[in-house]
PDB file of C-alpha atoms in Angstrom:
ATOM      1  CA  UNK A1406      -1.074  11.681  -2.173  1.00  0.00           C
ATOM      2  CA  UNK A1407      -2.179  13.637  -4.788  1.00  0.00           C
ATOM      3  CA  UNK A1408      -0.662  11.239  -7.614  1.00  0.00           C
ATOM      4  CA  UNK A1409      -2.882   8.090  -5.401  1.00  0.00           C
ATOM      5  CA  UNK A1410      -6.061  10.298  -5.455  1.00  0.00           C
ATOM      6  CA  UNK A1411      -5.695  10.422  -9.033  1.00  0.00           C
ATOM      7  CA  UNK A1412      -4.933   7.357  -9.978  1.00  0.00           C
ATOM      8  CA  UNK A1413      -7.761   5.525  -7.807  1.00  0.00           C
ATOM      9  CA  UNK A1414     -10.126   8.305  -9.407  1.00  0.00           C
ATOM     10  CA  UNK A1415      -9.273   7.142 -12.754  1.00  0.00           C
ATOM     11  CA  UNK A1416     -10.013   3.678 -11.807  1.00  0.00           C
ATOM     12  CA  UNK A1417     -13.135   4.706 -10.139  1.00  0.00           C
ATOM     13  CA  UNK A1418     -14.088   6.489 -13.457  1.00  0.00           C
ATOM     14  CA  UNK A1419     -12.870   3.694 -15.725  1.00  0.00           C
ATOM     15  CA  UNK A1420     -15.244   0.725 -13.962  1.00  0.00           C
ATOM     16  CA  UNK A1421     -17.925   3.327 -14.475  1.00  0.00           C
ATOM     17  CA  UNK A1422     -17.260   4.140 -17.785  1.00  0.00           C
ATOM     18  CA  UNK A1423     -17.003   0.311 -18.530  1.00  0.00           C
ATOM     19  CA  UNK A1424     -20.893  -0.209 -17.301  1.00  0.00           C
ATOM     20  CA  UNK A1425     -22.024   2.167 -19.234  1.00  0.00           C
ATOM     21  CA  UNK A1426     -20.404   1.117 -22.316  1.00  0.00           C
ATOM     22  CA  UNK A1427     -21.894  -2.065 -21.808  1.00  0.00           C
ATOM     23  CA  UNK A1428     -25.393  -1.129 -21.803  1.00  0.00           C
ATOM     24  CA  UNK A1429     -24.702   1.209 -24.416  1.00  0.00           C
ATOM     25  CA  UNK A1430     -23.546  -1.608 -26.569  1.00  0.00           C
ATOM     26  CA  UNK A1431     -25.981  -4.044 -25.535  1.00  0.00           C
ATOM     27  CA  UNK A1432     -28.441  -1.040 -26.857  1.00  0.00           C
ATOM     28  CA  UNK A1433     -26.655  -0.573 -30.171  1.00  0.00           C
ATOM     29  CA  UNK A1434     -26.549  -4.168 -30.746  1.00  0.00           C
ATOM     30  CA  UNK A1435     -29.990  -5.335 -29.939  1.00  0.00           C
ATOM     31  CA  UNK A1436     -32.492  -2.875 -29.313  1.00  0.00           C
ATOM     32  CA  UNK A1437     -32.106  -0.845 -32.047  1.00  0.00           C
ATOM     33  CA  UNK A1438     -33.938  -1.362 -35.072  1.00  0.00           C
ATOM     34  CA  UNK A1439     -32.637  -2.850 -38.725  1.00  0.00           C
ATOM     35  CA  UNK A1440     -34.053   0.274 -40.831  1.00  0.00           C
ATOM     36  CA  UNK A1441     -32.619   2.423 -38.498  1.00  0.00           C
ATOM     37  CA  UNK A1442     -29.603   0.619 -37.868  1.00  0.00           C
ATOM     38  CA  UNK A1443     -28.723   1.184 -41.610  1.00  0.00           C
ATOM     39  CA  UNK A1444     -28.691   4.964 -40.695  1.00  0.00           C
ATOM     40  CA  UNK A1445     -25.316   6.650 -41.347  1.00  0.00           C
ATOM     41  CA  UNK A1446     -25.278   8.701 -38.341  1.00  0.00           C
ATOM     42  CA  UNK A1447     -26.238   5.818 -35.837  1.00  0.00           C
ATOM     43  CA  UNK A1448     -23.233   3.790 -37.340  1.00  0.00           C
ATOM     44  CA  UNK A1449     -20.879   6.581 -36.702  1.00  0.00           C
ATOM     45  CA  UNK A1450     -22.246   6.774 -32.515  1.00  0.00           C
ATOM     46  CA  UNK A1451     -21.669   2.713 -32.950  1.00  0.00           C
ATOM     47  CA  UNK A1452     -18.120   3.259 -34.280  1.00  0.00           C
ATOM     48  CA  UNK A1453     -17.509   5.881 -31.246  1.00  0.00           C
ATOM     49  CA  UNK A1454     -18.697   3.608 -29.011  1.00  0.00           C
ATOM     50  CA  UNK A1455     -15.990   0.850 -30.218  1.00  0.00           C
ATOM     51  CA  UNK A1456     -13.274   3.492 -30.044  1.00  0.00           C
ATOM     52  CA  UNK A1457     -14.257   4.740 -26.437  1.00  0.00           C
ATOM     53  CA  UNK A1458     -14.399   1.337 -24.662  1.00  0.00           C
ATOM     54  CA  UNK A1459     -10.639   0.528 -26.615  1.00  0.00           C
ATOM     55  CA  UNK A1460      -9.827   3.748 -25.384  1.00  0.00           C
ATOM     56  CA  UNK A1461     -10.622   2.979 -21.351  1.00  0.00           C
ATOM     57  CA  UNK A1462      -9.308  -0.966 -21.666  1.00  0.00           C
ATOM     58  CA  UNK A1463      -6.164   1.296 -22.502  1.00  0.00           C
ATOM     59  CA  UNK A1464      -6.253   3.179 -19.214  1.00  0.00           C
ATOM     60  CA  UNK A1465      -7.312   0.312 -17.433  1.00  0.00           C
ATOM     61  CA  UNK A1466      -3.995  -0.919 -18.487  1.00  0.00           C
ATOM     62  CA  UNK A1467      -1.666   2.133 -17.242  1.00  0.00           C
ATOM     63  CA  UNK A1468      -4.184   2.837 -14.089  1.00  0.00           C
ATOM     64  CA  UNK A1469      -5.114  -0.321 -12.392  1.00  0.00           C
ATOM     65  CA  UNK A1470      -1.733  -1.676 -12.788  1.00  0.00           C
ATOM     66  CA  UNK A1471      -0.496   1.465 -10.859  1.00  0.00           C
ATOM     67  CA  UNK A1472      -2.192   1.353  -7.831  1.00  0.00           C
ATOM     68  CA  UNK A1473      -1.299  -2.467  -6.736  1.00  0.00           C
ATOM     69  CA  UNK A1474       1.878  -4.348  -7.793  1.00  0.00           C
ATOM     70  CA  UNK A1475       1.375  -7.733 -10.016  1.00  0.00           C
ATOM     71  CA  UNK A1476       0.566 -10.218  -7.535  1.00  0.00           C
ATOM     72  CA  UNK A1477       2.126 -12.300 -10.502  1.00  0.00           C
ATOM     73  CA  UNK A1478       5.507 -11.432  -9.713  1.00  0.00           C
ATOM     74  CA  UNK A1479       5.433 -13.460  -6.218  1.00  0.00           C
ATOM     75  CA  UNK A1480       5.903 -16.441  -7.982  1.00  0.00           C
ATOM     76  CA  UNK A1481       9.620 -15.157  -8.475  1.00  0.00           C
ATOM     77  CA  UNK A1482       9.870 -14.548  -5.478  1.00  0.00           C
ATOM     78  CA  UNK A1483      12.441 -17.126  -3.492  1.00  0.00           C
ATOM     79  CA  UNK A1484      10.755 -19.062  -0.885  1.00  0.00           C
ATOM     80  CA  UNK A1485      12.795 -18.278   1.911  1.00  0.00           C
ATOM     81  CA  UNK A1486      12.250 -14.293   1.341  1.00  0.00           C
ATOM     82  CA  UNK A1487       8.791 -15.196   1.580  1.00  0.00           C
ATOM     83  CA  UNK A1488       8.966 -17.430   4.498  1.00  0.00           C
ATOM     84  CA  UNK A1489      10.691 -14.885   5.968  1.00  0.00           C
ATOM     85  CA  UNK A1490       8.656 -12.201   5.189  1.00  0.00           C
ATOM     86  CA  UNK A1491       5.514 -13.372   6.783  1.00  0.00           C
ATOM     87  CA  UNK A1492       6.938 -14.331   9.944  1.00  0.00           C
ATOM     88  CA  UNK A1493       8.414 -10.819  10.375  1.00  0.00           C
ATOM     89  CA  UNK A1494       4.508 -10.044  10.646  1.00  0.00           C
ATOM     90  CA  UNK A1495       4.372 -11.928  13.755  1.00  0.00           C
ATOM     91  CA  UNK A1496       5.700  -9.471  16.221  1.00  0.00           C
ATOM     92  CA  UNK A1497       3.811  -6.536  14.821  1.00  0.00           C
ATOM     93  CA  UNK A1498       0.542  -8.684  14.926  1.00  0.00           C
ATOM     94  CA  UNK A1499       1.287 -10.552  18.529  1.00  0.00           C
ATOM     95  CA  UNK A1500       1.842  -6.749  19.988  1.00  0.00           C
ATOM     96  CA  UNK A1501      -0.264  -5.033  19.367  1.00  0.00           C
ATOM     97  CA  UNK A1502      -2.905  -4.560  22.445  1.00  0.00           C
ATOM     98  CA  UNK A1503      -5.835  -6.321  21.598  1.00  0.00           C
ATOM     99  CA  UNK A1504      -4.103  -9.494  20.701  1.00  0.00           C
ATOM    100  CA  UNK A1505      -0.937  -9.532  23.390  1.00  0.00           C
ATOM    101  CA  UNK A1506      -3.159 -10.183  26.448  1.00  0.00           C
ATOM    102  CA  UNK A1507      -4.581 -13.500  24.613  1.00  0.00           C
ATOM    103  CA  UNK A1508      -0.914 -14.709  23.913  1.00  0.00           C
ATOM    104  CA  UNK A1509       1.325 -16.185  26.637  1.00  0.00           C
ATOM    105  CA  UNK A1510       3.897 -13.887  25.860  1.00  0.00           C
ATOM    106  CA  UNK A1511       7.261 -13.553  27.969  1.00  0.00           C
ATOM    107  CA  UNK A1512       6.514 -11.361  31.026  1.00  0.00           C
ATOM    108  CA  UNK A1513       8.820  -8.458  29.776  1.00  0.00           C
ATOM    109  CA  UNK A1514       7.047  -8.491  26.377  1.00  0.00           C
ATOM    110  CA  UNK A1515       3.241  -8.110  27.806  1.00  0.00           C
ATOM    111  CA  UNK A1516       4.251  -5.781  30.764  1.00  0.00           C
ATOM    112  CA  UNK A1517       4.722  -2.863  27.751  1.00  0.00           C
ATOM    113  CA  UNK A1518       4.042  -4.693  24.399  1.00  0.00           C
ATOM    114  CA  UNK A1519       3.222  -1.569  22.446  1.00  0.00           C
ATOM    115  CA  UNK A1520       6.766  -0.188  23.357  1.00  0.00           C
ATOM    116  CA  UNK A1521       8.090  -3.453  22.269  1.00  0.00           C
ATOM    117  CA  UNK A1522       6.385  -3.248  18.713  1.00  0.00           C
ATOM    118  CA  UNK A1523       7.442   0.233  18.300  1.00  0.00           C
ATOM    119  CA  UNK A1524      11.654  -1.276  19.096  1.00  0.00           C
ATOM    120  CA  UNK A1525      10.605  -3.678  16.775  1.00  0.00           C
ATOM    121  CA  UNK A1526       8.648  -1.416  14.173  1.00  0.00           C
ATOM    122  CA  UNK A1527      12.397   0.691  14.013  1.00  0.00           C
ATOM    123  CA  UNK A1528      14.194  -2.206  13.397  1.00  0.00           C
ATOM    124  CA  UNK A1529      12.333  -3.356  10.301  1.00  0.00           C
ATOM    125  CA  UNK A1530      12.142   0.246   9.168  1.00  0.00           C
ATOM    126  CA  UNK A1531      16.162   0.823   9.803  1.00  0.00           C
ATOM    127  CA  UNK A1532      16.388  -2.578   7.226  1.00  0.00           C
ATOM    128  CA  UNK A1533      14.392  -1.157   4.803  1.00  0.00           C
ATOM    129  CA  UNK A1534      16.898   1.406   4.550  1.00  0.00           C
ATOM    130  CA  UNK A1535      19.417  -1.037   4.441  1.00  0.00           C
ATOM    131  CA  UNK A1536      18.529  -2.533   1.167  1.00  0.00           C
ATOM    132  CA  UNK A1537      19.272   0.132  -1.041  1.00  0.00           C
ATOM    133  CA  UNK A1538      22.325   0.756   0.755  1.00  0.00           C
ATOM    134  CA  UNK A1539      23.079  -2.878   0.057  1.00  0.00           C
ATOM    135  CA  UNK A1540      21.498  -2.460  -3.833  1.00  0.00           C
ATOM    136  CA  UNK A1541      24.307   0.475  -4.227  1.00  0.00           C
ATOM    137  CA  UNK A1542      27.209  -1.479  -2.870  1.00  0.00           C
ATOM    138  CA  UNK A1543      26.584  -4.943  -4.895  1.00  0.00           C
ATOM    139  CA  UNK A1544      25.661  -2.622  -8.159  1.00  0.00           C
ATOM    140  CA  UNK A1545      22.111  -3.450  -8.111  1.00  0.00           C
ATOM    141  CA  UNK A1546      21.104  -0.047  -8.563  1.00  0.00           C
ATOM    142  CA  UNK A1547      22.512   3.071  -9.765  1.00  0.00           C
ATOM    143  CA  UNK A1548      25.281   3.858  -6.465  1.00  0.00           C
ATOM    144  CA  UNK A1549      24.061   7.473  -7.087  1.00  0.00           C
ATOM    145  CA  UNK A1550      24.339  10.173  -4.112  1.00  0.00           C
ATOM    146  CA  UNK A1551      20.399  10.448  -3.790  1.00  0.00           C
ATOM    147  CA  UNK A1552      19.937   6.253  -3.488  1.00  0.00           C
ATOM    148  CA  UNK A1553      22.380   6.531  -0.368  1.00  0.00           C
ATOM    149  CA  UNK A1554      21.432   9.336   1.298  1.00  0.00           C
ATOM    150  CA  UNK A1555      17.691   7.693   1.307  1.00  0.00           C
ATOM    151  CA  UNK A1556      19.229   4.237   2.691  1.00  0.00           C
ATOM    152  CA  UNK A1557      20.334   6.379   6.281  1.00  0.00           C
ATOM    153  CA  UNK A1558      17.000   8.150   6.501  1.00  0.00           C
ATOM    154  CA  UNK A1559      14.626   5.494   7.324  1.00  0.00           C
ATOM    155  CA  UNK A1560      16.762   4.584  10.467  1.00  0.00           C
ATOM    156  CA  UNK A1561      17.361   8.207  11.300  1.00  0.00           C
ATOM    157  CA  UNK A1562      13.265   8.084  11.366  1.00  0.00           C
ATOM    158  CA  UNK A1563      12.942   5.235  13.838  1.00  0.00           C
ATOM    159  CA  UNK A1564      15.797   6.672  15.968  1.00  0.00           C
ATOM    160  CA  UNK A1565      13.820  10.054  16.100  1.00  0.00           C
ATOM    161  CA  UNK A1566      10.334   7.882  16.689  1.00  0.00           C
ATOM    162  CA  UNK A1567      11.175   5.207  19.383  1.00  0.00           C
ATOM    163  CA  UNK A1568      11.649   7.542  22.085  1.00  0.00           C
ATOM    164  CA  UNK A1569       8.502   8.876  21.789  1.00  0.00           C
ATOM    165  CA  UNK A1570       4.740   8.344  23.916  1.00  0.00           C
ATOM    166  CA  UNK A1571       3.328   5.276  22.377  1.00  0.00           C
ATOM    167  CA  UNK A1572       0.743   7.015  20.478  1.00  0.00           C
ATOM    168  CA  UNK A1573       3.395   9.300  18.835  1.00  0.00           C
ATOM    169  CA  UNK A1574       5.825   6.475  17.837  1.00  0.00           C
ATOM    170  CA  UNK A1575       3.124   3.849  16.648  1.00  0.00           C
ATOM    171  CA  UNK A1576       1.823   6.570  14.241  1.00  0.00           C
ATOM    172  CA  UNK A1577       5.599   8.073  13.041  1.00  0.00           C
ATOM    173  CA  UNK A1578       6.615   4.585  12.586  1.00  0.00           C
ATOM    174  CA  UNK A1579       3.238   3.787  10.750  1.00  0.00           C
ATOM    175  CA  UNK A1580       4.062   7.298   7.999  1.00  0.00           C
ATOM    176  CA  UNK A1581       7.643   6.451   7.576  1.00  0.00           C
ATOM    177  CA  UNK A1582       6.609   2.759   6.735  1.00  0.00           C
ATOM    178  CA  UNK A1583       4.439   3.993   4.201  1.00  0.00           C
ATOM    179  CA  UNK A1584       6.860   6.780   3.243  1.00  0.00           C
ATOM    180  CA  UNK A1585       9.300   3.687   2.594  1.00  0.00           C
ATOM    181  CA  UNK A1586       7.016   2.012   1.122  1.00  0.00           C
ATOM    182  CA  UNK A1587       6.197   5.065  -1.883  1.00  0.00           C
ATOM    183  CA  UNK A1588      10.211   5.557  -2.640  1.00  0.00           C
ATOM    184  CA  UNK A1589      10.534   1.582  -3.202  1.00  0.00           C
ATOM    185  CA  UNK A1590       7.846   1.622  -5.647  1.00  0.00           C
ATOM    186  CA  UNK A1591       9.307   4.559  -7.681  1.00  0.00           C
ATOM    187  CA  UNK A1592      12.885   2.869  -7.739  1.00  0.00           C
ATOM    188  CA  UNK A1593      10.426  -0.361  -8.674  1.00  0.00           C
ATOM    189  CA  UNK A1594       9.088   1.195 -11.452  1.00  0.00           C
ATOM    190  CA  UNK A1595      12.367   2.352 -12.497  1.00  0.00           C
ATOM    191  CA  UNK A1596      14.027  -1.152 -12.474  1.00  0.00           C
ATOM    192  CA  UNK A1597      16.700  -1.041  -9.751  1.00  0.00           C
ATOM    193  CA  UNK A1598      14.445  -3.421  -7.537  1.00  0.00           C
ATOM    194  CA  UNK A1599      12.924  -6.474  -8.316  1.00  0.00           C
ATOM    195  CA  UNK A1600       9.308  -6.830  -9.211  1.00  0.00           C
ATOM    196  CA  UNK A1601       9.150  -9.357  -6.395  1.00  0.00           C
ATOM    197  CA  UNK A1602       9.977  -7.430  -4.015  1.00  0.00           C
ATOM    198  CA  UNK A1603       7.187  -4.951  -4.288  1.00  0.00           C
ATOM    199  CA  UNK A1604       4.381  -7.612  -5.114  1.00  0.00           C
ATOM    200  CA  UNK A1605       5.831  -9.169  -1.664  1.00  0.00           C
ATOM    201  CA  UNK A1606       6.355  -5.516   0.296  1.00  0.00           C
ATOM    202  CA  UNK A1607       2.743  -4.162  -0.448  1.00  0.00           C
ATOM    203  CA  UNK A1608       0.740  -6.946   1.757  1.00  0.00           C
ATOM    204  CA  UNK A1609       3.516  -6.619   4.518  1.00  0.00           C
ATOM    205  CA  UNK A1610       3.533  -3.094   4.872  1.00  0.00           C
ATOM    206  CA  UNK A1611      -0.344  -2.871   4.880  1.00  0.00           C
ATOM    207  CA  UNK A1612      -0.185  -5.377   7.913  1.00  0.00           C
ATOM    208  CA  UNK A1613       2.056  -3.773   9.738  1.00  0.00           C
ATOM    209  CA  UNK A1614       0.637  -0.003   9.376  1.00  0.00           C
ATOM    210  CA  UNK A1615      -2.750  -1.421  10.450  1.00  0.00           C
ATOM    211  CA  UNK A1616      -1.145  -2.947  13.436  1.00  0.00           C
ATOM    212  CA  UNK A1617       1.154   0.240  14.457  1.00  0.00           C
ATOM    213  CA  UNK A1618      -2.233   2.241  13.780  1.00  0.00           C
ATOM    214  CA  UNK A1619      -4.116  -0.092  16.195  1.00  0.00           C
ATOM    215  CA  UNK A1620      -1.859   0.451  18.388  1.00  0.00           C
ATOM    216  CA  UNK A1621      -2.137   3.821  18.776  1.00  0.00           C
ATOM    217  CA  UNK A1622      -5.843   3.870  18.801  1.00  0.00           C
ATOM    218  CA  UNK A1623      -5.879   1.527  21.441  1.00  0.00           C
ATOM    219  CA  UNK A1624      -2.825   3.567  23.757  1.00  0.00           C
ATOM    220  CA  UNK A1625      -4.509   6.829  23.147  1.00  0.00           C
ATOM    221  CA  UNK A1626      -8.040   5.697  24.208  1.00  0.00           C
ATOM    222  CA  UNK A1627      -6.375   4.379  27.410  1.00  0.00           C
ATOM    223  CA  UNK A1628      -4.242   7.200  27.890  1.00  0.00           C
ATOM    224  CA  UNK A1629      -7.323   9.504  28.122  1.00  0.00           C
ATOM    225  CA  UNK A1630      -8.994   7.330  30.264  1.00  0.00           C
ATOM    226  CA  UNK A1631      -5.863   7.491  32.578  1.00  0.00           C
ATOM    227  CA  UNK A1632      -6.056  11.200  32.432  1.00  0.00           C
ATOM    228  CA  UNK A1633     -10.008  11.803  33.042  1.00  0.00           C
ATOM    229  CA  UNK A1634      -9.653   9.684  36.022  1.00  0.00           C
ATOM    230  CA  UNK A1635      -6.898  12.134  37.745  1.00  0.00           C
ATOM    231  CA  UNK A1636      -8.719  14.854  36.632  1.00  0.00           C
ATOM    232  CA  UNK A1637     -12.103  13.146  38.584  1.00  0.00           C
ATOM    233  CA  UNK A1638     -12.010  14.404  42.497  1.00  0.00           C
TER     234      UNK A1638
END
């Protein structure tokens, strides 16, 4: 969390940093007199000036790039992984409690739908898991002890969070998704996933932790309404 705060803070800092330099360049280059212009020490602040805005583009490069994957890399992507990928958004989206009622959904699905998206929340969490256990077996990654020990503990979490209250599993599933989520970006970066799989991963994930999230904000508002009303004589 830490590494996140301090990357968006640089980026924060740099767009700052990049309006001021522009007004502070638009001053040095038109509103500043000829005579004193010529001045040695104004054309050593100009020069510093030059050298501070090459120095935040070069930030710009290693912090904005760090925060989001290259929505470029999508384009590699094959179509059928992305076909496949936004229709795995369906069930998170069509259960979760605001939207099931206005769906004609199967009577077993809308009788408990939020229980249904957490069964289904484990199951795409358990195959996250599964792809690095795949990536060490078809020597797409380094088959080192670490890499396979990771692949069993995203279905380990869902095991641990389906039994749960609603509230409790929606938000468990929603921090191992997005603990899933941080590992594949660091064995991104290091080259033993594809690009394309991150640029595709960071718009599902997002989608499905606000939906998990909504559903817990929804089940624990009506779970305290259930409660007040027992405790009403």
């Amino acid at each position: 969390r830490s590494m996140k705060l301090a990357s968006f803070t640089g980026a924060m800092a740099y767009l700052f940093r990049q309006r001021i330099s522009y007004v502070f360049k638009t001053i040095c280059s038109k509103s500043v007199p000829a005579s004193f212009a010529e001045n040695s020490n104004w054309t050593l602040v100009q020069a510093r000036c030059r050298l501070a805005t090459k120095a935040d583009n070069n930030a710009a490069e290693s912090v904005l790039p760090s925060m989001l994957p290259s929505l470029k890399a999508l384009s590699q992507a094959p179509p059928l992984a992305l076909a496949l990928g936004a229709s795995g958004l369906i069930p998170f989206i069509a259960l979760t409690p605001p939207v099931a009622p206005l769906l004609p959904l199967p009577e077993a699905l809308a009788l408990h739908p939020s229980a249904w998206q957490a069964a289904y929340g484990a199951a795409i969490l358990s195959f996250l898991g599964g792809v690095h256990w795949g990536a060490c077996l078809t020597g797409g990654g380094a088959a080192s002890s670490t890499r396979f020990l990771w692949s069993m503990a995203p279905p380990l979490l869902a095991w641990v969070c389906v039994p749960l209250p609603t509230p409790c599993a929606s938000s468990g599933l929603a921090a191992s998704l997005a603990l899933a989520h941080s590992v594949d970006m660091v064995y991104t970066r290091k080259g033993k996933l594809p690009p394309w799989y991150m640029a595709l991963r960071w718009p599902l994930t997002f989608l499905a932790i606000s939906s998990l999230i909504t559903t817990k904000i929804f089940t624990s508002s009506t779970l305290q309404k259930k409660i007040g009303s027992k405790d009403k004589p």
